[in-house]
Short mmCIF file of N, CA and C in Angstrom, two decimals:
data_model
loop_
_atom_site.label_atom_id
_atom_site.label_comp_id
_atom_site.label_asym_id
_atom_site.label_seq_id
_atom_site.Cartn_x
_atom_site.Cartn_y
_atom_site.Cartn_z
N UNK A 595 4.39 -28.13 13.91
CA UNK A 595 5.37 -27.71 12.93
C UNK A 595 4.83 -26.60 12.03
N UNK A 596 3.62 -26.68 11.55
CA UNK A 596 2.97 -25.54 11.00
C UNK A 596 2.89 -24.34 11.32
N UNK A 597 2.49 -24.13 12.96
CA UNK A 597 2.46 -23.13 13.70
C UNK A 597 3.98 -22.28 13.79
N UNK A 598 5.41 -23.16 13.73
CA UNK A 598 6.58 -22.64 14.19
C UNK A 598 6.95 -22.23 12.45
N UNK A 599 6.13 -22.62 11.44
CA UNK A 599 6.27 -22.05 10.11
C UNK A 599 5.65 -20.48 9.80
N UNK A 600 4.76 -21.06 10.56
CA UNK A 600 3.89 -19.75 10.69
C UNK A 600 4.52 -18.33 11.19
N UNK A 601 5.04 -18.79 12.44
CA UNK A 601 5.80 -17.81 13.39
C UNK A 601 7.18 -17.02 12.62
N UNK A 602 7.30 -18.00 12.35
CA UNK A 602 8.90 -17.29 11.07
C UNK A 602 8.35 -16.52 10.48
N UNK A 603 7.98 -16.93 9.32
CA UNK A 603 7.28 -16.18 8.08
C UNK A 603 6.52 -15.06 9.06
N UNK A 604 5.42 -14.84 10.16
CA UNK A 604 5.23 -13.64 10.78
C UNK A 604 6.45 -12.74 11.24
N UNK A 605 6.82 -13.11 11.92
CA UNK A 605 8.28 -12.98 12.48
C UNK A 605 9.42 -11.96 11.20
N UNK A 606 9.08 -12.68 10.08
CA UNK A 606 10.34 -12.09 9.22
C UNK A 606 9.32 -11.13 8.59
N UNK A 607 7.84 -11.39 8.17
CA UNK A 607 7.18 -10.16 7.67
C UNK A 607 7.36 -8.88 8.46
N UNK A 608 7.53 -9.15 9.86
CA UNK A 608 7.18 -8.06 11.03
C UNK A 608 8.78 -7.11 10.94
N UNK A 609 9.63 -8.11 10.69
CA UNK A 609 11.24 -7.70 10.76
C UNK A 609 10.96 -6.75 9.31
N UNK A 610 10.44 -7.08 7.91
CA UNK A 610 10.48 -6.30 6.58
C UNK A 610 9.38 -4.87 7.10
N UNK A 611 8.49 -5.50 8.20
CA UNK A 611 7.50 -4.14 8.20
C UNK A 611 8.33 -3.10 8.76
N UNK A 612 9.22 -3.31 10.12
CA UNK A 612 10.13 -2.49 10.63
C UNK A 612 11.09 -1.76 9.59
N UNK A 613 11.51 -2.67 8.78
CA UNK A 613 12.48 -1.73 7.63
C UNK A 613 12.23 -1.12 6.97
N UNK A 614 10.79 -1.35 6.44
CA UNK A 614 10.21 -0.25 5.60
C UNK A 614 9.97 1.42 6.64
N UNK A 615 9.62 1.24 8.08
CA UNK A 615 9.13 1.90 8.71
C UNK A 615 10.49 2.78 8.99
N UNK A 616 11.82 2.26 9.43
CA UNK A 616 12.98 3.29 9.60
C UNK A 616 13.37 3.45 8.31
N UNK A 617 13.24 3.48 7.16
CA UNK A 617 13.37 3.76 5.59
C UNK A 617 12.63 4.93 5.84
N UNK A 618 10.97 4.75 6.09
CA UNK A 618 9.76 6.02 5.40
C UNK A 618 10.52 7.03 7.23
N UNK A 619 11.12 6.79 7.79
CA UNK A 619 11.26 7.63 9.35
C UNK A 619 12.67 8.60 9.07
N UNK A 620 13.64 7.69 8.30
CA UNK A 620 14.83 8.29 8.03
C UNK A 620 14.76 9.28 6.41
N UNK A 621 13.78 8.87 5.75
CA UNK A 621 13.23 9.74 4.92
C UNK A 621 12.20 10.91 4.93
N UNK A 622 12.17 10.76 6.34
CA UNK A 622 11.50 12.08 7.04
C UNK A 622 12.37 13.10 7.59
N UNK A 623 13.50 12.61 7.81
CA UNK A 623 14.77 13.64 8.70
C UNK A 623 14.88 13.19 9.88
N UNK A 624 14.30 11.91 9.97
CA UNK A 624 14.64 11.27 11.64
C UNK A 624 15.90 10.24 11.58
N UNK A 625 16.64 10.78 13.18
CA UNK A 625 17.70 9.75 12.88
C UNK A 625 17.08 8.62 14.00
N UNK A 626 17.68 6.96 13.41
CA UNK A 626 17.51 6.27 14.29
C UNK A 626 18.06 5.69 15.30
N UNK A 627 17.95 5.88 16.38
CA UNK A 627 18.25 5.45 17.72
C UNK A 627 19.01 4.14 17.91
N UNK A 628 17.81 3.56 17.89
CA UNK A 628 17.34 2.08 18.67
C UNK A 628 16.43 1.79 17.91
N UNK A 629 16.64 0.30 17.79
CA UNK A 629 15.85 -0.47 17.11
C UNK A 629 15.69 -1.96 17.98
N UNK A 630 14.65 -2.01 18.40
CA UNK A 630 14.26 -3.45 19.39
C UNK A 630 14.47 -3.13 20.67
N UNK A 631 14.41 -2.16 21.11
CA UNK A 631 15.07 -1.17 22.24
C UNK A 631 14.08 -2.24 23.59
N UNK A 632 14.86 -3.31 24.20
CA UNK A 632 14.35 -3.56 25.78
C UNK A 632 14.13 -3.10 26.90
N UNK A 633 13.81 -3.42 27.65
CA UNK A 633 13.55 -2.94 29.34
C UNK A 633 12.10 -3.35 29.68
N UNK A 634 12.64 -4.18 30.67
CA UNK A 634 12.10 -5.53 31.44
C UNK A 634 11.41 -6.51 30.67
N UNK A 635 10.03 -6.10 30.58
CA UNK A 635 9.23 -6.96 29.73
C UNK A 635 8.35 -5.97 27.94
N UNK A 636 9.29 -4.58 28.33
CA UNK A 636 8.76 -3.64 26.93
C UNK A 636 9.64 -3.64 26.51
N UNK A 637 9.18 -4.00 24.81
CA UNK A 637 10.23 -3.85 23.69
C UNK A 637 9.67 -2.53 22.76
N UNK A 638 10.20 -1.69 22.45
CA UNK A 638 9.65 -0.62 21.68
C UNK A 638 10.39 -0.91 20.51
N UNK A 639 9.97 -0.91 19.38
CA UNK A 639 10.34 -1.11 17.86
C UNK A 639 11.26 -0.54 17.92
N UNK A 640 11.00 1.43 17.36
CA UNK A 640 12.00 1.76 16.79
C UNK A 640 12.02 3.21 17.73
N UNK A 641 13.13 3.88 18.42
CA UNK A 641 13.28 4.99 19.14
C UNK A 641 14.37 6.03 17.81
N UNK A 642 13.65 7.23 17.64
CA UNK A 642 14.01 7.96 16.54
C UNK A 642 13.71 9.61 17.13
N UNK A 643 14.83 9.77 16.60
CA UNK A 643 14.75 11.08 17.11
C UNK A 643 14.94 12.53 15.78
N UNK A 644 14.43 13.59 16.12
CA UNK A 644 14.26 14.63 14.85
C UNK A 644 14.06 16.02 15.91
N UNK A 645 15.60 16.61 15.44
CA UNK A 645 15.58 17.98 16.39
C UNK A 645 15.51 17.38 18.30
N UNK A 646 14.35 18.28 18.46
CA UNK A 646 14.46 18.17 20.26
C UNK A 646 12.97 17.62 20.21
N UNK A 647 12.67 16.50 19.40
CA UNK A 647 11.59 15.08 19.33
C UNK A 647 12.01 14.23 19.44
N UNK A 648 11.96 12.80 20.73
CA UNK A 648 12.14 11.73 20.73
C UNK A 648 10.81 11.02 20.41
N UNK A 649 10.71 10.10 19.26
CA UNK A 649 9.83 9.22 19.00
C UNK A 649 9.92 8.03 19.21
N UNK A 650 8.92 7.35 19.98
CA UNK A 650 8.80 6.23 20.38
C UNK A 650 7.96 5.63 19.66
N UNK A 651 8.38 4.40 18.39
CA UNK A 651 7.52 4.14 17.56
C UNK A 651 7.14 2.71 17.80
N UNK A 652 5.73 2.59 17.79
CA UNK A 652 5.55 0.96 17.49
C UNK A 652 4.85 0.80 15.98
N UNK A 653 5.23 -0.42 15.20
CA UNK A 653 5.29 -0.25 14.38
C UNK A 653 4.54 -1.82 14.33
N UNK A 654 3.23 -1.34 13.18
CA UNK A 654 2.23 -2.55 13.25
C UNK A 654 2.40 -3.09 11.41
N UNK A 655 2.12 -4.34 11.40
CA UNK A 655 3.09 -4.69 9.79
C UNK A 655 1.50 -5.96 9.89
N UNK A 656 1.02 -5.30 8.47
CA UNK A 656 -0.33 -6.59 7.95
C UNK A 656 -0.03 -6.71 6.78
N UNK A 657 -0.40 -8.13 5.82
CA UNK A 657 -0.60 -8.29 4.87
C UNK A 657 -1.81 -7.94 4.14
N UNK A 658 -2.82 -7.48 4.57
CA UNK A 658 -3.50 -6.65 4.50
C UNK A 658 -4.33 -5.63 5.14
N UNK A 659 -5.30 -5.19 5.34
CA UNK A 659 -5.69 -3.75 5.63
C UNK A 659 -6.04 -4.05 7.41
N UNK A 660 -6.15 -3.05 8.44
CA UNK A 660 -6.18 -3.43 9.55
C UNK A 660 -7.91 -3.39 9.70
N UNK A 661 -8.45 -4.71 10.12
CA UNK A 661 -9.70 -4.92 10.32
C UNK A 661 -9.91 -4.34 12.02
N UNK A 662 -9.41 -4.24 12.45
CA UNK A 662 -9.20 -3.45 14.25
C UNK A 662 -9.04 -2.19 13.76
N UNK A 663 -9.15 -1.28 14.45
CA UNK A 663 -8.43 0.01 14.61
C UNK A 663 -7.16 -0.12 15.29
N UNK A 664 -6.36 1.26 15.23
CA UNK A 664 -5.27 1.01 15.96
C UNK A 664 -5.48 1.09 17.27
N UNK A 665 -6.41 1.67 17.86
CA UNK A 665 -6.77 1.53 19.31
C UNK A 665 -6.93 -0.04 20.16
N UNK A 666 -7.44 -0.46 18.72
CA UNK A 666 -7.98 -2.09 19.10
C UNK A 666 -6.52 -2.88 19.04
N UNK A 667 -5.39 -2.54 17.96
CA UNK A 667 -4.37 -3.09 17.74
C UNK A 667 -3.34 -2.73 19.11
N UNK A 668 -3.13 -2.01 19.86
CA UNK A 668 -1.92 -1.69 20.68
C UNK A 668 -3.23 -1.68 22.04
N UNK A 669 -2.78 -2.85 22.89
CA UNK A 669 -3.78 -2.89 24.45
C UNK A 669 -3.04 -1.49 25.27
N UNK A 670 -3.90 -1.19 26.24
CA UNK A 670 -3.57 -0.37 27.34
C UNK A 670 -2.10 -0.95 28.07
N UNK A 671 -2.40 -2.40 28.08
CA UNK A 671 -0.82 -3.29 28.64
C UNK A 671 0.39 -2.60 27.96
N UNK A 672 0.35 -2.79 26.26
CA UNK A 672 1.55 -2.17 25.76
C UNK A 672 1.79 -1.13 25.87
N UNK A 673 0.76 -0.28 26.07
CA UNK A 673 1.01 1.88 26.03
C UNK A 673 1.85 1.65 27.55
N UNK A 674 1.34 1.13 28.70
CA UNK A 674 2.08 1.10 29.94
C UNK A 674 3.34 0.55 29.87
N UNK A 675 3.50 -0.88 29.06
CA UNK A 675 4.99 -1.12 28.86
C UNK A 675 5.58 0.15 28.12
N UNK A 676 5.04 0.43 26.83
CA UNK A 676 5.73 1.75 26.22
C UNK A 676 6.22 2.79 26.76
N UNK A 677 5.08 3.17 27.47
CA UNK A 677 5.61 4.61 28.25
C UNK A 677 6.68 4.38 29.13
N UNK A 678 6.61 2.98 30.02
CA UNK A 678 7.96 3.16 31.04
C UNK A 678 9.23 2.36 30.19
N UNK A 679 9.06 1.58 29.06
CA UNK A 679 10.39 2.01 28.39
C UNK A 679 10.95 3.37 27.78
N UNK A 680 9.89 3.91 27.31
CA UNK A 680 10.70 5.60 26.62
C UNK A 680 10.99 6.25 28.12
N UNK A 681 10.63 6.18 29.33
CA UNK A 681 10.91 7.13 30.57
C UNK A 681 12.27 6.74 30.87
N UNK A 682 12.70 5.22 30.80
CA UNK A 682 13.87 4.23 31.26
C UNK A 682 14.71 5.00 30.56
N UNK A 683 14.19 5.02 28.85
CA UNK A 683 15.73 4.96 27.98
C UNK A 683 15.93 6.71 27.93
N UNK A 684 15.06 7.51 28.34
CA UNK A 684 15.23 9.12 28.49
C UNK A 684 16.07 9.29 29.69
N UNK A 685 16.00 8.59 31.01
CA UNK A 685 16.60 8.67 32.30
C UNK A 685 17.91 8.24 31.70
N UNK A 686 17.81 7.09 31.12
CA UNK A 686 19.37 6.18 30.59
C UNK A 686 20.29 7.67 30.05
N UNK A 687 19.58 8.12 28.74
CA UNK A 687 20.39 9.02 28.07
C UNK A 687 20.40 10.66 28.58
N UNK A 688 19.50 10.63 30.06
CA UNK A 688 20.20 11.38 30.30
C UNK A 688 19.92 13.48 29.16
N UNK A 689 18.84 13.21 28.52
CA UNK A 689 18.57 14.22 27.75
C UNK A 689 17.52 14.82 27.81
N UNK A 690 17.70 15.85 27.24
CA UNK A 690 16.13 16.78 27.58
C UNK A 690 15.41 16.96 26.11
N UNK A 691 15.13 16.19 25.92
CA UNK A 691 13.61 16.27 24.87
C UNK A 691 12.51 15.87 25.06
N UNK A 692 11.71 16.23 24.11
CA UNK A 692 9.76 15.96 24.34
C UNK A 692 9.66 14.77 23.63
N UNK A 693 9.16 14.27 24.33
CA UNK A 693 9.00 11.94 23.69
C UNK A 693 7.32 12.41 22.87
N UNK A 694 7.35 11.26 22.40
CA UNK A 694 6.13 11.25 21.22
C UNK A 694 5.95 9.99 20.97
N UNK A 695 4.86 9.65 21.34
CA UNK A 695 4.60 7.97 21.10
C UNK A 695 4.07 7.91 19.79
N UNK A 696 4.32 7.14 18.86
CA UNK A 696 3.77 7.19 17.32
C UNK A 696 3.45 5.80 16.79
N UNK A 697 2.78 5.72 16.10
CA UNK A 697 2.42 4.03 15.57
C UNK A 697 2.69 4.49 14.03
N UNK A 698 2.70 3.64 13.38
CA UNK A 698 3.23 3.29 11.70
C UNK A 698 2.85 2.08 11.34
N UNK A 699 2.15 2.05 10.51
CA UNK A 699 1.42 0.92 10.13
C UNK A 699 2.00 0.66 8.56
N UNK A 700 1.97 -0.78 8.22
CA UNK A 700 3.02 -1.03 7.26
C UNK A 700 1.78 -2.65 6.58
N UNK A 701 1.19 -1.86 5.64
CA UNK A 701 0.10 -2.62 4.65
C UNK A 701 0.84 -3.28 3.13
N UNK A 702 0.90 -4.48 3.19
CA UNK A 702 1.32 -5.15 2.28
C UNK A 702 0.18 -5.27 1.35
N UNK A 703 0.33 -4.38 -0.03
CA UNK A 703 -0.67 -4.80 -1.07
C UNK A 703 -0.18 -5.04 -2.72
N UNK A 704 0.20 -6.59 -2.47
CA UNK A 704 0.55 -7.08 -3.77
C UNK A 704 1.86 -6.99 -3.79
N UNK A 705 2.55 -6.36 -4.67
CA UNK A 705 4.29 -5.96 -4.09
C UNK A 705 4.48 -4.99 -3.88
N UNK A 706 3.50 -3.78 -3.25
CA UNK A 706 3.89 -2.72 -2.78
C UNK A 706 3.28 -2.37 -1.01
N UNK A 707 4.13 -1.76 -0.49
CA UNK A 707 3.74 -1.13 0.62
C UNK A 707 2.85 0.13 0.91
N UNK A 708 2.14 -0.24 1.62
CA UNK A 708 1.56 1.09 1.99
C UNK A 708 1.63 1.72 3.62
N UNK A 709 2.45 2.96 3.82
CA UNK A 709 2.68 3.19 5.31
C UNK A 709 2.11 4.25 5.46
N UNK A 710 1.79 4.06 7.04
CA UNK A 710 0.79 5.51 7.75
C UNK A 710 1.32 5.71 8.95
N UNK A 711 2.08 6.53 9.09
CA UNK A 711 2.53 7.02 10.28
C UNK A 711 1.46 8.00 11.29
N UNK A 712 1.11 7.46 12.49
CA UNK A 712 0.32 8.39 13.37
C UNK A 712 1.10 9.06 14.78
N UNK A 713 0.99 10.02 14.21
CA UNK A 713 1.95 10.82 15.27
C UNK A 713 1.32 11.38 16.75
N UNK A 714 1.84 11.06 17.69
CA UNK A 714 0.72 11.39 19.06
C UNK A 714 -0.31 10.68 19.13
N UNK A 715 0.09 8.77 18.78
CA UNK A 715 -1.17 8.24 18.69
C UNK A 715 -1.95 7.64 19.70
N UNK A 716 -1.22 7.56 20.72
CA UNK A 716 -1.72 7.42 21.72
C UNK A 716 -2.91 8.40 22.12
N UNK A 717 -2.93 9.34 21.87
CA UNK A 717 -3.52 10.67 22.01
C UNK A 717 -4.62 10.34 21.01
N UNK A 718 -4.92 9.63 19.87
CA UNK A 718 -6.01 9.73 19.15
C UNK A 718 -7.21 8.61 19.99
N UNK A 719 -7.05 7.96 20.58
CA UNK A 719 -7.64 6.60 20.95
C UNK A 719 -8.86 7.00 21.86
#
């Protein structure tokens, strides 16, 4: 019973980290897509787009600071689910833009947020 307490309360922190993340994305000039966007066994957070940029965001939510790196936080498993969901939902729609895989990290300190968007992060690792 503890554990399925646990899972909520993660669960609904992870749902507030996402909102903060299309808040700081749509306050960038990005519009948002998709949000929880499926296909098969990859879920990509948030798909956002700005001009002729599709961003494929995963979006990492701590109550405090990330003791991993983000390299350590997102496995090679998820970049492979990632990439063939953004290829799926680009074939789906059918459009011609340049995809951008991005992470956003969403640090709970005290009652304020702190977010870091890494753009091409796949590319830093």
């Amino acid at each position: 019973m503890i554990f399925t307490n646990y899972m909520g309360n993660h669960n609904q922190f992870g749902e507030l980290g996402e909102q903060k993340a299309v808040a700081f994305l749509r306050g960038k000039g990005y519009t948002i897509l998709e949000r929880n966007y499926r296909y098969l066994k990859a879920e990509v957070d948030i798909i956002a787009q700005k001009e002729d940029l599709l961003a494929i965001v995963e979006v990492k939510s701590r109550n405090t600071g990330f003791l991993e790196g983000i390299s350590d936080a997102i496995s090679p498993k998820k970049i492979k689910l990632l990439t063939m969901a953004a290829n799926h939902y680009v074939e789906e729609m059918d459009s011609d833009v340049e995809v951008r895989f991005d992470v956003i990290t969403v640090i709970k300190k005290g009652h304020k947020f702190e977010i870091e968007h890494f753009e091409n992060a796949f590319y830093h690792f």
